Amino acid sequence: MNVIYLFNIFILICLFLITGIWCYIICIWLRSIEKSPKLIEEGNKQLHDHPKVSIILPAKNEQNHIKKCIQSILDQDYPNYELILINDASEDKTLDIMKQFSEKENKVKVIDLDYKPEGWVGKNWACYKGYLQSGGEILLFTDADTYHKTDTLSLSILYFFKHKLDTLNVLPKTIGATFLSKLILPLYTLHQHTFCSPVYTNDPNSKRKNAYFLGTYYLLRRDAYEKIGTHKAVRQEFNEDIFIGEKLRNLGFKVHTIRGELNLYTETIRSSNYIFNQISRVIIPYYRTNKLIALRLTIFLFAIEFSPPFLLLYSIISYLYHGNLFPEMISLILSLTSVAIMVIVSSLQMKYGLYQNPLYGLGAPIGAGVYSFAYLVALLKAILRAKVAWREAA
């Protein structure tokens, strides 16, 4: 056997594994889309009680988004809430916009922070200061680039008490601001309906430890928040939402995740720089605490997302050169299948998971390349001990 033949056998084995993983992904995606609860399904029911909700909204350099976000919150049809705005040392007009609302609305409080204590990272200090000024039985943490339909809070509270929850995490519709971000978007959000599906999060008997918890919009009981140690307990974590979710589950609190794409949306993916920064916020802390997890995640994404288009190109060239049924022809079929499934899943995620144009799924090979490359960059930054920021200037 020559070296080329053995190498092609190796490529064939890799393609069997990659194609098998994509087949598994599309199966669990379909189950998640069908079984995951939706916030809109609560729309025909009525609230019998209206406990006070403290909405805590930290913002840093969000002058382009904060006004629309605040207005959407003030338009809520829920009657009993306060809105606590925290300006986290912004360098733009974020604070001025906040003050404009507080001067007109009694339910709006503004906290202006010009420093962060040593040992606190990200938005944790801002969230903690907001909590100290709050008086609600229920706390709602949300982001400055989120926009809320009028009945979002009412439906969330209804679901919260109907299921006797300690925490409710509402998944938003994520919107890409640029063409490239729209190509990355379906793969960026795919884990919401695959390995971290609400189906697993909401099942107390699930053996999965990586149930999803997204910090864009989550409600929790005040006593539960205090028992996990508040944001003070995660003050050194950039991806604090993941750790808050883990703490809540580990202490036995009832946590649910629900789809809210028709009620809530966010412009998190504003540019390629934001994508690289957000992925760095995940990988760098993971690398510092568990290098194996960071390495394994990066290698996995490269294997299933970055490699299929290149293996397809190699298989085409190899088949045209050798013309053999085995292994070249089989490799070509498998590589075509893996790329096709990637495109199909991305298109379906855009249409049924994010309610957006499914044609962007056709660019999945490009989006997958950029997305997995961002993980590699983040891993290199972690190895080089680079710093990561919460927010870049808007």
XYZ file of C-alpha atoms in Angstrom:
394
model
C 0.000 0.000 0.000
C 1.343 3.429 -0.912
C 1.199 6.498 1.310
C -1.486 8.237 -0.789
C -3.822 5.256 -0.490
C -3.373 5.083 3.283
C -3.946 8.826 3.557
C -7.168 8.521 1.548
C -8.318 5.729 3.853
C -7.669 8.059 6.791
C -9.703 10.813 5.066
C -12.520 8.323 4.473
C -12.630 7.391 8.170
C -12.704 11.069 9.148
C -15.553 11.721 6.720
C -17.562 8.797 8.137
C -17.244 10.349 11.597
C -18.006 13.923 10.450
C -21.021 12.867 8.384
C -22.310 10.759 11.267
C -22.053 13.736 13.623
C -23.967 15.978 11.195
C -26.686 13.319 10.844
C -26.956 13.236 14.635
C -27.062 17.041 14.798
C -29.951 17.324 12.351
C -31.899 14.657 14.287
C -31.594 16.387 17.667
C -32.218 19.778 16.030
C -35.539 18.532 14.651
C -36.515 17.161 18.071
C -35.607 20.432 19.783
C -37.568 22.591 17.344
C -40.612 20.358 17.798
C -40.430 19.869 21.583
C -39.021 23.149 22.942
C -41.709 25.348 24.572
C -42.448 28.765 23.074
C -43.275 31.917 24.991
C -46.031 32.800 22.541
C -47.942 29.651 23.592
C -48.857 31.372 26.863
C -50.702 34.169 25.039
C -54.260 32.943 25.665
C -53.874 32.725 29.463
C -54.264 35.352 32.187
C -52.185 36.447 35.142
C -53.879 36.350 38.549
C -51.076 38.095 40.394
C -48.534 40.764 39.508
C -45.467 40.524 41.770
C -43.012 43.370 41.476
C -40.280 42.815 38.913
C -36.966 44.668 39.026
C -35.545 44.917 35.500
C -31.777 45.366 35.714
C -30.181 46.726 32.552
C -26.401 47.338 32.482
C -24.927 49.162 29.496
C -21.490 50.172 28.299
C -21.064 52.259 25.134
C -24.555 51.432 23.869
C -25.709 54.803 22.520
C -26.852 53.207 19.259
C -29.137 50.664 20.940
C -30.063 51.772 24.453
C -32.864 54.182 23.532
C -34.832 51.631 21.542
C -34.253 49.004 24.232
C -35.464 51.218 27.092
C -38.531 52.329 25.172
C -39.502 48.734 24.405
C -39.285 47.934 28.135
C -41.366 50.968 29.125
C -44.010 49.863 26.611
C -44.560 46.573 28.475
C -48.168 45.835 29.424
C -47.084 44.317 32.756
C -48.245 46.762 35.473
C -45.787 46.250 38.321
C -42.121 46.736 37.555
C -39.178 49.078 38.014
C -36.366 49.658 35.550
C -32.848 50.080 36.884
C -30.374 51.397 34.331
C -26.670 51.071 35.084
C -24.168 53.046 33.058
C -20.935 51.086 33.251
C -18.327 53.807 32.627
C -19.497 54.490 29.068
C -17.456 56.782 26.864
C -20.355 57.766 24.615
C -23.850 59.219 25.189
C -25.300 56.183 26.948
C -25.642 57.974 30.309
C -27.295 61.046 28.746
C -29.915 58.858 27.087
C -30.597 57.050 30.364
C -31.097 60.336 32.199
C -33.589 61.519 29.597
C -35.829 58.569 30.455
C -35.389 58.848 34.244
C -36.468 62.510 34.124
C -39.773 61.515 32.489
C -40.513 58.138 34.131
C -40.766 57.585 37.906
C -40.229 53.856 37.527
C -36.770 54.410 35.991
C -33.643 54.639 38.172
C -30.173 55.449 36.853
C -26.895 54.320 38.429
C -23.707 55.847 37.072
C -20.561 53.801 37.647
C -17.185 55.340 36.959
C -15.016 52.539 38.324
C -14.890 48.792 38.814
C -13.372 47.199 41.928
C -10.344 44.981 41.499
C -11.313 41.382 40.784
C -14.576 42.222 38.991
C -14.823 41.683 35.220
C -17.425 42.160 32.507
C -20.821 43.451 33.546
C -20.878 41.664 36.907
C -20.238 44.791 38.988
C -22.966 46.687 37.137
C -25.474 43.857 37.632
C -24.598 43.592 41.310
C -25.034 47.342 41.875
C -28.372 47.173 40.112
C -29.471 44.370 42.417
C -28.528 46.420 45.503
C -30.883 49.183 44.344
C -33.740 46.834 43.442
C -36.834 45.984 45.440
C -38.617 43.389 43.332
C -39.566 39.849 44.283
C -38.466 38.819 40.793
C -35.256 40.035 39.146
C -34.963 40.312 35.370
C -31.510 40.739 33.881
C -31.398 41.790 30.243
C -29.016 43.422 27.772
C -28.967 46.866 26.193
C -29.157 45.500 22.652
C -32.409 43.598 23.235
C -35.853 44.705 22.069
C -39.024 43.465 23.746
C -42.503 42.974 22.354
C -45.196 44.595 24.523
C -46.356 41.357 26.181
C -42.926 39.755 26.671
C -42.724 40.371 30.415
C -46.350 39.377 31.057
C -45.928 36.095 29.190
C -42.613 35.418 30.936
C -44.109 35.962 34.406
C -47.108 33.816 33.472
C -44.868 30.925 32.402
C -42.618 31.490 35.426
C -45.395 30.995 37.976
C -47.342 28.405 36.000
C -44.335 26.077 36.125
C -43.289 27.120 39.651
C -39.813 28.117 38.525
C -36.850 29.635 40.258
C -35.331 30.819 36.965
C -36.631 31.353 33.437
C -34.243 31.886 30.533
C -35.881 33.278 27.367
C -34.020 32.704 24.103
C -34.192 35.698 21.730
C -34.104 35.961 17.978
C -30.515 36.907 17.178
C -30.024 39.262 14.260
C -26.847 39.755 12.233
C -26.086 43.327 11.227
C -23.803 42.549 8.273
C -23.860 40.067 5.387
C -21.016 38.032 6.878
C -22.639 37.944 10.316
C -25.835 36.600 8.708
C -23.828 33.729 7.205
C -22.333 32.952 10.617
C -25.623 33.389 12.477
C -27.229 29.931 11.986
C -24.105 28.075 13.139
C -23.549 30.591 15.940
C -27.016 29.840 17.342
C -27.268 26.169 16.370
C -26.240 24.925 19.820
C -29.463 26.441 21.220
C -31.346 23.587 19.565
C -28.786 20.802 19.570
C -26.373 19.923 22.372
C -27.796 22.642 24.660
C -31.474 22.364 23.722
C -34.263 23.575 26.056
C -35.497 19.974 25.909
C -32.480 19.025 28.063
C -32.513 22.151 30.230
C -36.140 21.659 31.238
C -35.793 17.945 31.962
C -34.714 17.417 35.591
C -33.663 13.870 34.698
C -31.409 14.905 31.829
C -27.843 13.673 32.148
C -26.510 16.549 30.067
C -24.433 18.993 32.101
C -24.198 21.676 29.405
C -27.839 22.770 29.339
C -28.016 26.245 27.850
C -28.281 29.424 29.926
C -28.104 32.691 28.001
C -27.665 36.023 29.790
C -29.641 38.074 27.268
C -32.925 37.756 29.193
C -33.482 35.769 32.367
C -35.787 36.043 35.364
C -35.062 34.578 38.758
C -36.456 34.726 42.243
C -34.665 37.147 44.504
C -34.026 34.497 47.148
C -32.562 32.105 44.551
C -30.243 34.841 43.298
C -29.088 35.549 46.815
C -28.552 31.879 47.634
C -26.156 31.422 44.698
C -24.183 34.406 45.991
C -25.446 37.030 43.474
C -23.095 38.281 40.755
C -20.502 38.627 43.486
C -19.991 34.863 43.298
C -19.158 35.043 39.580
C -17.389 38.412 39.614
C -14.281 37.019 37.883
C -16.193 35.371 35.025
C -16.815 37.065 31.664
C -19.367 34.401 30.691
C -21.148 34.802 34.018
C -24.479 33.595 32.651
C -23.112 30.076 32.142
C -21.804 29.937 35.701
C -25.030 31.379 37.149
C -26.967 28.665 35.334
C -24.623 25.993 36.652
C -24.890 27.268 40.233
C -28.687 27.321 40.076
C -28.858 23.759 38.772
C -26.229 22.458 41.178
C -28.194 23.849 44.143
C -31.369 22.169 42.921
C -33.279 25.232 41.721
C -35.860 24.713 39.002
C -34.506 26.185 35.762
C -36.367 26.397 32.453
C -35.368 27.695 29.030
C -38.068 28.754 26.583
C -38.038 29.966 22.994
C -38.917 33.653 22.712
C -37.902 34.518 19.147
C -41.317 36.014 18.376
C -41.236 38.275 21.451
C -37.602 39.206 21.936
C -34.706 39.939 19.624
C -31.122 41.059 19.976
C -28.482 42.565 17.721
C -25.621 40.762 19.423
C -23.832 39.883 16.181
C -23.086 43.418 14.988
C -19.814 42.753 13.183
C -17.055 40.190 12.796
C -15.167 41.955 15.617
C -18.088 41.335 17.986
C -18.162 37.667 17.012
C -14.451 37.233 17.691
C -14.772 39.116 21.000
C -17.744 37.068 22.199
C -16.079 33.775 21.378
C -12.956 34.961 23.200
C -15.148 35.621 26.242
C -16.080 31.930 26.207
C -12.804 30.243 25.289
C -10.322 32.313 27.324
C -12.024 31.678 30.723
C -12.490 28.000 29.820
C -8.813 27.707 28.911
C -7.773 29.271 32.203
C -9.850 26.800 34.236
C -9.812 23.717 31.994
C -7.439 23.668 29.019
C -8.787 20.312 27.860
C -12.348 21.637 27.400
C -11.131 24.637 25.381
C -8.917 22.460 23.175
C -11.587 19.821 22.691
C -14.263 22.362 21.737
C -11.991 24.103 19.225
C -10.884 20.823 17.627
C -14.482 19.590 17.454
C -15.681 22.742 15.675
C -12.780 22.617 13.240
C -13.552 18.986 12.476
C -17.272 19.342 11.779
C -17.456 22.914 10.424
C -14.122 24.009 8.965
C -12.938 20.747 7.398
C -15.948 19.514 5.310
C -15.611 22.089 2.458
C -11.861 21.422 2.216
C -12.346 17.657 2.361
C -14.929 18.013 -0.402
C -12.426 19.861 -2.576
C -9.750 17.267 -1.829
C -12.163 14.399 -2.590
C -13.083 15.898 -5.955
C -9.430 16.296 -6.957
C -8.535 12.828 -5.643
C -11.398 11.147 -7.498
C -10.640 12.961 -10.762
C -6.992 11.917 -10.468
C -7.439 8.292 -9.339
C -10.994 7.478 -10.449
C -11.418 4.635 -7.925
C -14.697 3.625 -6.280
C -12.873 2.931 -3.017
C -11.915 5.042 -1.236
C -12.057 8.121 -3.497
C -15.660 7.860 -4.745
C -17.043 7.018 -1.299
C -15.088 9.916 0.197
C -16.568 12.242 -2.401
C -20.104 11.076 -1.567
C -19.547 11.472 2.172
C -17.975 14.925 1.843
C -20.871 16.074 -0.353
C -23.305 14.690 2.227
C -21.657 16.444 5.177
C -21.579 19.811 3.380
C -25.181 19.353 2.218
C -26.385 18.584 5.755
C -24.505 21.649 7.061
C -26.278 23.840 4.499
C -29.684 22.235 5.179
C -29.393 22.574 8.965
C -28.258 26.204 8.636
C -31.165 27.041 6.340
C -33.659 25.334 8.643
C -32.203 27.106 11.674
C -32.586 30.465 9.939
C -36.215 29.777 9.005
C -37.611 27.847 11.965
C -35.155 28.712 14.737
C -34.607 32.410 14.004
C -37.520 33.289 11.665
C -35.228 34.871 9.082
C -34.340 34.374 5.421
C -33.249 30.729 4.984
C -31.202 31.578 1.894
C -28.393 32.733 4.179
C -27.975 29.067 5.076
C -26.506 28.528 1.605
C -23.424 30.394 2.807
C -22.916 27.939 5.668
C -19.473 26.741 4.447
C -18.219 30.335 4.555
C -19.900 31.061 7.884
C -18.560 27.814 9.348
C -15.044 28.697 8.252
C -15.139 32.129 9.898
C -16.878 30.843 13.021
C -14.444 27.981 13.655
C -11.493 30.243 12.792
C -12.733 32.641 15.510
C -12.437 29.773 17.999
C -8.867 29.144 16.882
C -8.004 32.837 17.323
C -9.613 32.800 20.776
C -7.614 29.723 21.730
C -4.370 31.372 20.603
C -5.281 34.480 22.611
C -5.873 32.268 25.635
C -2.494 30.566 25.203
C -0.831 33.978 24.900
C -2.779 35.167 27.965
C -4.462 38.004 26.118
C -7.125 40.080 27.839
C -10.766 40.151 26.772
C -13.156 43.092 27.049
C -16.857 43.122 27.927
C -17.858 45.658 25.262
C -16.009 47.511 22.580
C -17.117 51.038 21.725
C -20.373 51.205 19.781
